[in-house]
């Protein structure tokens, strides 16, 4: 009888304790600390995030090199290349007419030949005078009047030869300069590439060369144009190639490709150079259609959480962190870029910390939490060694909490 009464008293006390706890827990505005049941959470990870958008384009040469006709060099003679020809530095492109230079060359050459004939004639005259001088020599130490006259004539003729030789040197210099000018009449390419355009009407530039280095160009709508600046990274793929190419924007126009119109959308041309083209065995052909990804913002090796875990309160951003003290902590954070279901966190959390992916599921912040027990991680022998009184104590603590 006494045993039965004791058991009944214990049962009534337990029921009262449970009922009291339930009342305190579910009472409106209860100040009792409620324990949250958490079965889902996410870890703060490190990764790469990038804001991008996609557009289409076409492969085109990276640079255009103009070559000009200079009227001061003379009249135009002929082109030495055709449209589409591949050229390298030193390839002859076109030629000026050599008629004026050849006419001047003929003039100076005739003057030189005349001077050389005069040198020959004067040299013969000197030889004759020297023969006469030899025949006039006598044993007397004092030269005769005839010898003095002949010697004077020889000196005059030799001086004349010197003058004529200087004239020949002058004509040689003039002819060499004309030869150099004649070589300059052939204009050579300083660049490597393809002949894109030849203007037969001689309107400058009369030859346009496009570089061998490929680039990609396309157009941006108004919304995209606001996001793009020179230097942004791009990723490019071509349907006929498996390889993906990287590059950067080198030119973006601020004026639309067509005249602005109220009734038409505006599109702004851009061009991007490609970096790793040499690594490819097959060249990128101009005109190939390209798929372009433009990276407007990028964060490498940055902290990130599920975007659903971030919420606002009084214009500030927060996440709920499951901290080491077993508390659901409301922590202010600074957001970075947002890509899909991932949010960059600049400040406020550390790698490996647990955050709640759905903050609205929590009844109260800054309160204790418990998580499911994973029996696979539990030491069964340790449980078996716990005394029954301790088990009852732990059970009651769990109920009271």
Short mmCIF file of C-alpha atoms in Angstrom, two decimals:
data_model
loop_
_atom_site.label_atom_id
_atom_site.label_comp_id
_atom_site.label_asym_id
_atom_site.label_seq_id
_atom_site.Cartn_x
_atom_site.Cartn_y
_atom_site.Cartn_z
CA UNK A 1 0.00 0.00 0.00
CA UNK A 2 2.76 2.40 0.95
CA UNK A 3 4.67 1.55 -2.26
CA UNK A 4 1.62 2.23 -4.38
CA UNK A 5 1.03 5.55 -2.64
CA UNK A 6 4.64 6.59 -3.15
CA UNK A 7 4.49 5.79 -6.85
CA UNK A 8 1.32 7.80 -7.21
CA UNK A 9 2.91 10.81 -5.47
CA UNK A 10 5.94 10.62 -7.79
CA UNK A 11 3.68 10.40 -10.84
CA UNK A 12 1.62 13.40 -9.72
CA UNK A 13 4.80 15.47 -9.09
CA UNK A 14 6.20 14.57 -12.51
CA UNK A 15 2.89 15.50 -14.14
CA UNK A 16 2.88 18.82 -12.30
CA UNK A 17 6.44 19.58 -13.38
CA UNK A 18 5.69 18.75 -16.99
CA UNK A 19 2.47 20.74 -16.95
CA UNK A 20 4.23 23.71 -15.35
CA UNK A 21 6.96 23.66 -17.95
CA UNK A 22 4.46 23.41 -20.76
CA UNK A 23 2.53 26.38 -19.35
CA UNK A 24 5.66 28.50 -19.02
CA UNK A 25 6.84 27.55 -22.50
CA UNK A 26 3.64 28.30 -24.34
CA UNK A 27 2.46 31.22 -22.21
CA UNK A 28 2.30 34.44 -24.19
CA UNK A 29 5.19 36.83 -23.36
CA UNK A 30 6.79 34.17 -21.24
CA UNK A 31 10.30 35.18 -20.08
CA UNK A 32 11.46 31.59 -19.78
CA UNK A 33 14.36 30.73 -22.10
CA UNK A 34 13.06 28.43 -24.83
CA UNK A 35 15.31 25.82 -26.42
CA UNK A 36 15.17 25.76 -30.24
CA UNK A 37 15.16 22.51 -32.18
CA UNK A 38 17.60 22.84 -35.11
CA UNK A 39 17.89 20.07 -37.67
CA UNK A 40 19.18 22.05 -40.67
CA UNK A 41 22.13 24.41 -40.93
CA UNK A 42 24.83 25.45 -43.40
CA UNK A 43 28.53 26.08 -42.98
CA UNK A 44 30.30 29.28 -43.96
CA UNK A 45 32.49 28.26 -46.89
CA UNK A 46 35.30 29.80 -48.93
CA UNK A 47 34.86 29.95 -52.67
CA UNK A 48 34.84 32.12 -55.79
CA UNK A 49 31.89 34.28 -56.80
CA UNK A 50 31.38 36.28 -59.97
CA UNK A 51 28.58 38.46 -61.30
CA UNK A 52 28.32 37.85 -65.03
CA UNK A 53 26.06 38.25 -68.02
CA UNK A 54 26.11 36.60 -71.41
CA UNK A 55 26.05 38.04 -74.90
CA UNK A 56 27.06 37.00 -78.39
CA UNK A 57 29.78 38.26 -80.69
CA UNK A 58 32.07 37.46 -83.59
CA UNK A 59 35.79 36.75 -83.93
CA UNK A 60 37.64 39.62 -85.59
CA UNK A 61 41.26 40.82 -85.91
CA UNK A 62 42.40 42.71 -82.84
CA UNK A 63 44.06 45.67 -84.64
CA UNK A 64 43.84 47.57 -87.93
CA UNK A 65 46.97 49.17 -89.36
CA UNK A 66 46.61 51.95 -91.98
CA UNK A 67 49.27 52.58 -94.64
CA UNK A 68 49.28 56.02 -96.32
CA UNK A 69 50.22 57.42 -99.74
CA UNK A 70 52.59 60.44 -99.61
CA UNK A 71 52.36 62.65 -102.75
CA UNK A 72 55.70 64.30 -101.91
CA UNK A 73 57.41 60.99 -102.63
CA UNK A 74 56.30 61.11 -106.26
CA UNK A 75 53.56 59.70 -108.42
CA UNK A 76 51.88 56.38 -107.64
CA UNK A 77 53.06 53.46 -109.76
CA UNK A 78 51.31 50.20 -108.75
CA UNK A 79 50.10 47.95 -105.94
CA UNK A 80 52.22 44.91 -105.16
CA UNK A 81 49.63 43.01 -103.06
CA UNK A 82 45.97 42.10 -103.35
CA UNK A 83 43.11 42.07 -100.85
CA UNK A 84 43.29 39.00 -98.61
CA UNK A 85 47.05 38.49 -99.01
CA UNK A 86 48.96 37.51 -95.90
CA UNK A 87 51.83 39.92 -95.20
CA UNK A 88 54.72 40.08 -92.77
CA UNK A 89 57.14 42.87 -91.85
CA UNK A 90 59.09 43.70 -95.04
CA UNK A 91 56.42 42.59 -97.53
CA UNK A 92 56.24 45.07 -100.45
CA UNK A 93 52.82 46.76 -100.58
CA UNK A 94 52.94 49.41 -103.33
CA UNK A 95 55.41 51.46 -105.34
CA UNK A 96 55.86 55.11 -106.32
CA UNK A 97 56.79 55.94 -109.93
CA UNK A 98 60.58 56.08 -110.40
CA UNK A 99 60.36 58.27 -113.55
CA UNK A 100 61.53 61.53 -111.91
CA UNK A 101 64.38 59.84 -110.07
CA UNK A 102 65.48 57.93 -113.17
CA UNK A 103 65.49 61.18 -115.14
CA UNK A 104 67.64 62.83 -112.50
CA UNK A 105 69.90 59.77 -112.36
CA UNK A 106 70.45 59.96 -116.13
CA UNK A 107 71.39 63.63 -115.82
CA UNK A 108 74.01 63.11 -113.09
CA UNK A 109 75.35 60.00 -114.77
CA UNK A 110 75.92 61.96 -117.98
CA UNK A 111 77.73 64.69 -116.03
CA UNK A 112 79.92 62.07 -114.35
CA UNK A 113 80.82 60.41 -117.64
CA UNK A 114 81.69 63.83 -119.14
CA UNK A 115 84.00 64.59 -116.22
CA UNK A 116 85.67 61.20 -116.57
CA UNK A 117 86.28 61.83 -120.31
CA UNK A 118 87.81 65.20 -119.49
CA UNK A 119 90.06 63.54 -116.90
CA UNK A 120 91.24 61.10 -119.58
CA UNK A 121 91.97 63.93 -122.03
CA UNK A 122 93.85 66.04 -119.47
CA UNK A 123 95.81 62.96 -118.32
CA UNK A 124 96.95 62.38 -121.90
CA UNK A 125 97.98 66.03 -122.16
CA UNK A 126 100.00 65.73 -118.95
CA UNK A 127 101.81 62.68 -120.32
CA UNK A 128 102.73 64.59 -123.51
CA UNK A 129 104.05 67.54 -121.50
CA UNK A 130 106.08 65.18 -119.31
CA UNK A 131 107.66 63.68 -122.44
CA UNK A 132 108.54 67.17 -123.70
CA UNK A 133 109.96 68.03 -120.29
CA UNK A 134 112.22 65.01 -120.44
CA UNK A 135 113.55 65.99 -123.88
CA UNK A 136 114.33 69.54 -122.74
CA UNK A 137 116.50 68.57 -119.79
CA UNK A 138 120.15 69.64 -120.08
CA UNK A 139 123.28 69.17 -118.07
CA UNK A 140 123.08 72.75 -116.85
CA UNK A 141 121.85 73.13 -113.33
CA UNK A 142 119.84 76.17 -114.32
CA UNK A 143 116.61 75.13 -116.19
CA UNK A 144 115.88 76.79 -119.45
CA UNK A 145 112.89 79.02 -120.07
CA UNK A 146 111.21 76.24 -122.08
CA UNK A 147 111.57 73.77 -119.18
CA UNK A 148 110.02 76.25 -116.75
CA UNK A 149 107.08 76.82 -119.10
CA UNK A 150 106.42 73.08 -119.59
CA UNK A 151 106.63 72.39 -115.85
CA UNK A 152 104.12 75.17 -115.17
CA UNK A 153 101.74 73.70 -117.75
CA UNK A 154 102.03 70.23 -116.13
CA UNK A 155 101.11 71.63 -112.71
CA UNK A 156 98.09 73.44 -114.15
CA UNK A 157 96.84 70.29 -115.87
CA UNK A 158 97.31 68.18 -112.72
CA UNK A 159 95.29 70.76 -110.74
CA UNK A 160 92.56 70.46 -113.39
CA UNK A 161 92.54 66.67 -112.97
CA UNK A 162 92.06 67.14 -109.18
CA UNK A 163 89.05 69.39 -109.77
CA UNK A 164 87.52 66.92 -112.22
CA UNK A 165 88.03 64.02 -109.76
CA UNK A 166 86.19 66.01 -107.06
CA UNK A 167 83.30 66.50 -109.49
CA UNK A 168 83.18 62.74 -110.13
CA UNK A 169 82.98 62.12 -106.35
CA UNK A 170 80.13 64.65 -106.11
CA UNK A 171 78.20 62.89 -108.88
CA UNK A 172 78.77 59.50 -107.18
CA UNK A 173 77.26 60.90 -103.96
CA UNK A 174 74.25 62.26 -105.82
CA UNK A 175 73.69 58.95 -107.59
CA UNK A 176 73.88 57.00 -104.30
CA UNK A 177 71.28 59.31 -102.75
CA UNK A 178 69.03 58.76 -105.76
CA UNK A 179 69.46 54.98 -105.39
CA UNK A 180 68.39 55.25 -101.76
CA UNK A 181 65.38 57.35 -102.75
CA UNK A 182 64.54 54.80 -105.41
CA UNK A 183 64.55 52.02 -102.81
CA UNK A 184 62.15 54.09 -100.70
CA UNK A 185 59.74 54.21 -103.61
CA UNK A 186 58.71 50.65 -102.65
CA UNK A 187 56.61 50.86 -99.46
CA UNK A 188 56.98 47.80 -97.24
CA UNK A 189 54.68 46.57 -94.50
CA UNK A 190 55.88 47.14 -90.93
CA UNK A 191 53.20 44.74 -89.65
CA UNK A 192 52.14 41.11 -89.85
CA UNK A 193 48.57 40.38 -90.86
CA UNK A 194 46.16 40.26 -93.78
CA UNK A 195 45.43 42.92 -96.40
CA UNK A 196 41.91 43.99 -95.49
CA UNK A 197 41.42 46.88 -97.93
CA UNK A 198 43.03 48.45 -101.00
CA UNK A 199 41.81 51.85 -102.24
CA UNK A 200 42.35 52.06 -106.00
CA UNK A 201 41.32 55.73 -105.94
CA UNK A 202 44.36 56.48 -103.72
CA UNK A 203 42.25 57.85 -100.88
CA UNK A 204 44.22 57.49 -97.64
CA UNK A 205 44.76 55.04 -96.16
CA UNK A 206 45.30 53.29 -99.47
CA UNK A 207 46.12 49.95 -97.75
CA UNK A 208 44.60 48.61 -94.51
CA UNK A 209 46.17 45.63 -92.76
CA UNK A 210 44.43 43.62 -90.04
CA UNK A 211 46.52 41.88 -87.41
CA UNK A 212 46.87 38.11 -87.06
CA UNK A 213 45.90 38.32 -83.36
CA UNK A 214 42.20 37.54 -82.99
CA UNK A 215 39.80 39.46 -80.80
CA UNK A 216 36.06 39.27 -80.21
CA UNK A 217 33.58 42.06 -80.75
CA UNK A 218 29.89 42.46 -80.07
CA UNK A 219 27.25 44.94 -78.95
CA UNK A 220 25.67 45.77 -75.57
CA UNK A 221 22.18 46.98 -74.81
CA UNK A 222 21.68 50.06 -72.63
CA UNK A 223 21.41 48.07 -69.38
CA UNK A 224 24.53 46.04 -70.15
CA UNK A 225 26.49 49.12 -71.26
CA UNK A 226 26.13 50.65 -67.78
CA UNK A 227 27.89 47.63 -66.26
CA UNK A 228 30.83 47.39 -68.66
CA UNK A 229 34.13 49.26 -68.49
CA UNK A 230 37.49 48.68 -70.14
CA UNK A 231 39.58 46.06 -68.35
CA UNK A 232 36.75 43.72 -67.32
CA UNK A 233 37.50 40.02 -67.74
CA UNK A 234 35.70 37.94 -70.35
CA UNK A 235 35.35 34.25 -71.17
CA UNK A 236 34.79 33.32 -74.80
CA UNK A 237 33.78 30.09 -76.49
CA UNK A 238 33.28 29.31 -80.16
CA UNK A 239 30.82 26.67 -81.34
CA UNK A 240 33.45 24.99 -83.53
CA UNK A 241 36.02 24.77 -80.69
CA UNK A 242 35.96 22.91 -77.41
CA UNK A 243 38.48 25.29 -75.84
CA UNK A 244 37.39 28.28 -73.75
CA UNK A 245 39.37 31.48 -74.16
CA UNK A 246 39.98 34.23 -71.62
CA UNK A 247 40.52 37.92 -72.27
CA UNK A 248 39.59 41.45 -71.28
CA UNK A 249 37.59 44.38 -72.63
CA UNK A 250 39.91 46.76 -74.51
CA UNK A 251 37.31 49.06 -76.04
CA UNK A 252 33.69 49.95 -75.30
CA UNK A 253 31.94 52.74 -77.16
CA UNK A 254 29.82 55.36 -75.44
CA UNK A 255 28.00 56.17 -78.67
CA UNK A 256 25.59 53.63 -80.24
CA UNK A 257 26.51 51.89 -83.47
CA UNK A 258 23.51 53.46 -85.23
CA UNK A 259 22.10 56.95 -84.98
CA UNK A 260 20.00 57.31 -81.81
CA UNK A 261 16.25 56.99 -82.39
CA UNK A 262 13.20 57.22 -80.16
CA UNK A 263 11.68 54.18 -81.88
CA UNK A 264 14.73 51.90 -81.80
CA UNK A 265 16.86 50.35 -79.08
CA UNK A 266 20.45 51.54 -78.83
CA UNK A 267 23.36 49.10 -78.98
CA UNK A 268 26.95 49.94 -78.09
CA UNK A 269 29.92 48.17 -79.77
CA UNK A 270 32.71 46.65 -77.67
CA UNK A 271 35.89 44.69 -78.35
CA UNK A 272 37.85 42.26 -76.17
CA UNK A 273 41.33 40.87 -76.71
CA UNK A 274 42.01 37.17 -76.17
CA UNK A 275 44.94 35.88 -74.11
CA UNK A 276 45.43 32.14 -74.56
CA UNK A 277 44.95 31.84 -78.32
CA UNK A 278 48.54 30.66 -78.96
CA UNK A 279 47.88 27.58 -76.83
CA UNK A 280 45.38 26.37 -79.43
CA UNK A 281 46.50 24.21 -82.35
CA UNK A 282 43.82 25.59 -84.67
CA UNK A 283 43.54 29.33 -85.37
CA UNK A 284 40.36 31.26 -84.68
CA UNK A 285 38.93 32.28 -88.02
CA UNK A 286 37.60 35.84 -88.36
CA UNK A 287 33.85 35.75 -88.68
CA UNK A 288 33.37 32.80 -86.31
CA UNK A 289 30.37 33.24 -84.00
CA UNK A 290 31.31 33.50 -80.31
CA UNK A 291 29.56 33.16 -76.96
CA UNK A 292 30.82 35.81 -74.53
CA UNK A 293 30.59 35.88 -70.74
CA UNK A 294 31.48 39.28 -69.26
CA UNK A 295 32.51 39.28 -65.59
CA UNK A 296 31.30 42.56 -64.08
CA UNK A 297 32.27 41.75 -60.46
CA UNK A 298 34.44 39.00 -59.01
CA UNK A 299 35.50 37.86 -55.54
CA UNK A 300 38.10 35.11 -55.23
CA UNK A 301 38.57 32.93 -52.12
CA UNK A 302 35.82 34.76 -50.29
CA UNK A 303 33.44 33.78 -47.47
CA UNK A 304 29.98 32.81 -48.65
CA UNK A 305 26.68 31.53 -47.24
CA UNK A 306 23.30 30.58 -48.72
CA UNK A 307 21.55 33.78 -49.79
CA UNK A 308 18.41 32.63 -47.93
CA UNK A 309 20.29 32.84 -44.61
CA UNK A 310 20.66 36.65 -44.82
CA UNK A 311 17.83 38.87 -43.57
CA UNK A 312 17.33 42.57 -42.85
CA UNK A 313 16.31 44.27 -39.65
CA UNK A 314 16.14 48.08 -39.43
CA UNK A 315 18.11 48.39 -42.71
CA UNK A 316 20.96 46.22 -41.39
CA UNK A 317 21.91 42.75 -42.59
CA UNK A 318 22.08 39.76 -40.26
CA UNK A 319 22.54 35.99 -40.15
CA UNK A 320 21.67 33.57 -37.35
CA UNK A 321 24.83 31.80 -36.18
CA UNK A 322 24.81 28.59 -34.10
CA UNK A 323 27.69 29.57 -31.84
CA UNK A 324 29.93 27.43 -29.61
CA UNK A 325 27.94 28.36 -26.49
CA UNK A 326 24.85 26.64 -27.89
CA UNK A 327 23.04 29.92 -28.58
CA UNK A 328 21.23 31.03 -31.75
CA UNK A 329 23.14 34.29 -32.19
CA UNK A 330 21.82 37.16 -34.28
CA UNK A 331 24.94 38.60 -35.87
CA UNK A 332 25.30 41.68 -38.05
CA UNK A 333 27.21 41.14 -41.31
CA UNK A 334 28.45 43.14 -44.30
CA UNK A 335 27.31 41.74 -47.62
CA UNK A 336 29.36 41.48 -50.80
CA UNK A 337 28.20 40.33 -54.20
CA UNK A 338 25.17 38.09 -54.63
CA UNK A 339 25.25 35.32 -57.24
CA UNK A 340 22.33 32.93 -57.58
CA UNK A 341 21.78 31.20 -54.22
CA UNK A 342 25.11 32.30 -52.78
CA UNK A 343 25.88 35.48 -50.85
CA UNK A 344 29.37 36.85 -50.21
CA UNK A 345 30.04 37.95 -46.61
CA UNK A 346 32.77 40.57 -46.21
CA UNK A 347 32.60 40.90 -42.43
CA UNK A 348 30.75 39.20 -39.58
CA UNK A 349 31.37 35.46 -39.87
CA UNK A 350 34.29 33.02 -40.02
CA UNK A 351 34.94 30.00 -42.17
CA UNK A 352 33.30 26.86 -40.80
CA UNK A 353 30.70 28.61 -38.62
CA UNK A 354 27.15 27.23 -38.82
CA UNK A 355 24.35 29.53 -39.97
CA UNK A 356 20.63 28.92 -40.33
CA UNK A 357 19.54 28.77 -43.97
CA UNK A 358 15.96 29.82 -43.08
CA UNK A 359 15.95 32.39 -40.23
CA UNK A 360 12.13 32.70 -40.24
CA UNK A 361 11.83 29.17 -38.86
CA UNK A 362 13.30 30.32 -35.52
CA UNK A 363 10.84 31.46 -32.84
CA UNK A 364 13.33 33.45 -30.80
CA UNK A 365 16.92 34.58 -31.36
CA UNK A 366 19.70 34.63 -28.77
CA UNK A 367 18.20 31.48 -27.22
CA UNK A 368 19.64 27.97 -26.64
CA UNK A 369 19.34 25.32 -29.32
CA UNK A 370 19.63 21.56 -29.62
CA UNK A 371 20.33 19.44 -32.66
CA UNK A 372 19.45 15.82 -33.53
CA UNK A 373 21.63 13.17 -31.94
CA UNK A 374 23.54 11.14 -34.46
CA UNK A 375 23.63 7.63 -33.01
CA UNK A 376 26.33 6.67 -35.46
CA UNK A 377 28.64 9.04 -33.56
CA UNK A 378 27.54 7.85 -30.10
CA UNK A 379 29.63 5.56 -27.90
CA UNK A 380 27.19 2.75 -26.99
CA UNK A 381 29.43 1.37 -24.21
CA UNK A 382 29.42 4.78 -22.51
CA UNK A 383 25.60 4.77 -22.50
CA UNK A 384 25.47 1.27 -21.03
CA UNK A 385 27.78 2.34 -18.19
CA UNK A 386 25.49 5.22 -17.11
CA UNK A 387 23.63 4.41 -13.86
CA UNK A 388 19.84 4.32 -13.86
CA UNK A 389 19.68 7.21 -11.34
CA UNK A 390 21.86 9.33 -13.67
CA UNK A 391 19.64 8.44 -16.62
CA UNK A 392 16.58 9.60 -14.65
CA UNK A 393 18.41 12.81 -13.71
CA UNK A 394 19.35 13.56 -17.30
CA UNK A 395 15.81 12.78 -18.42
CA UNK A 396 14.33 15.20 -15.89
CA UNK A 397 16.83 17.89 -16.87
CA UNK A 398 15.78 17.44 -20.46
CA UNK A 399 12.14 17.77 -19.55
CA UNK A 400 12.74 20.81 -17.39
CA UNK A 401 14.79 22.55 -20.05
#
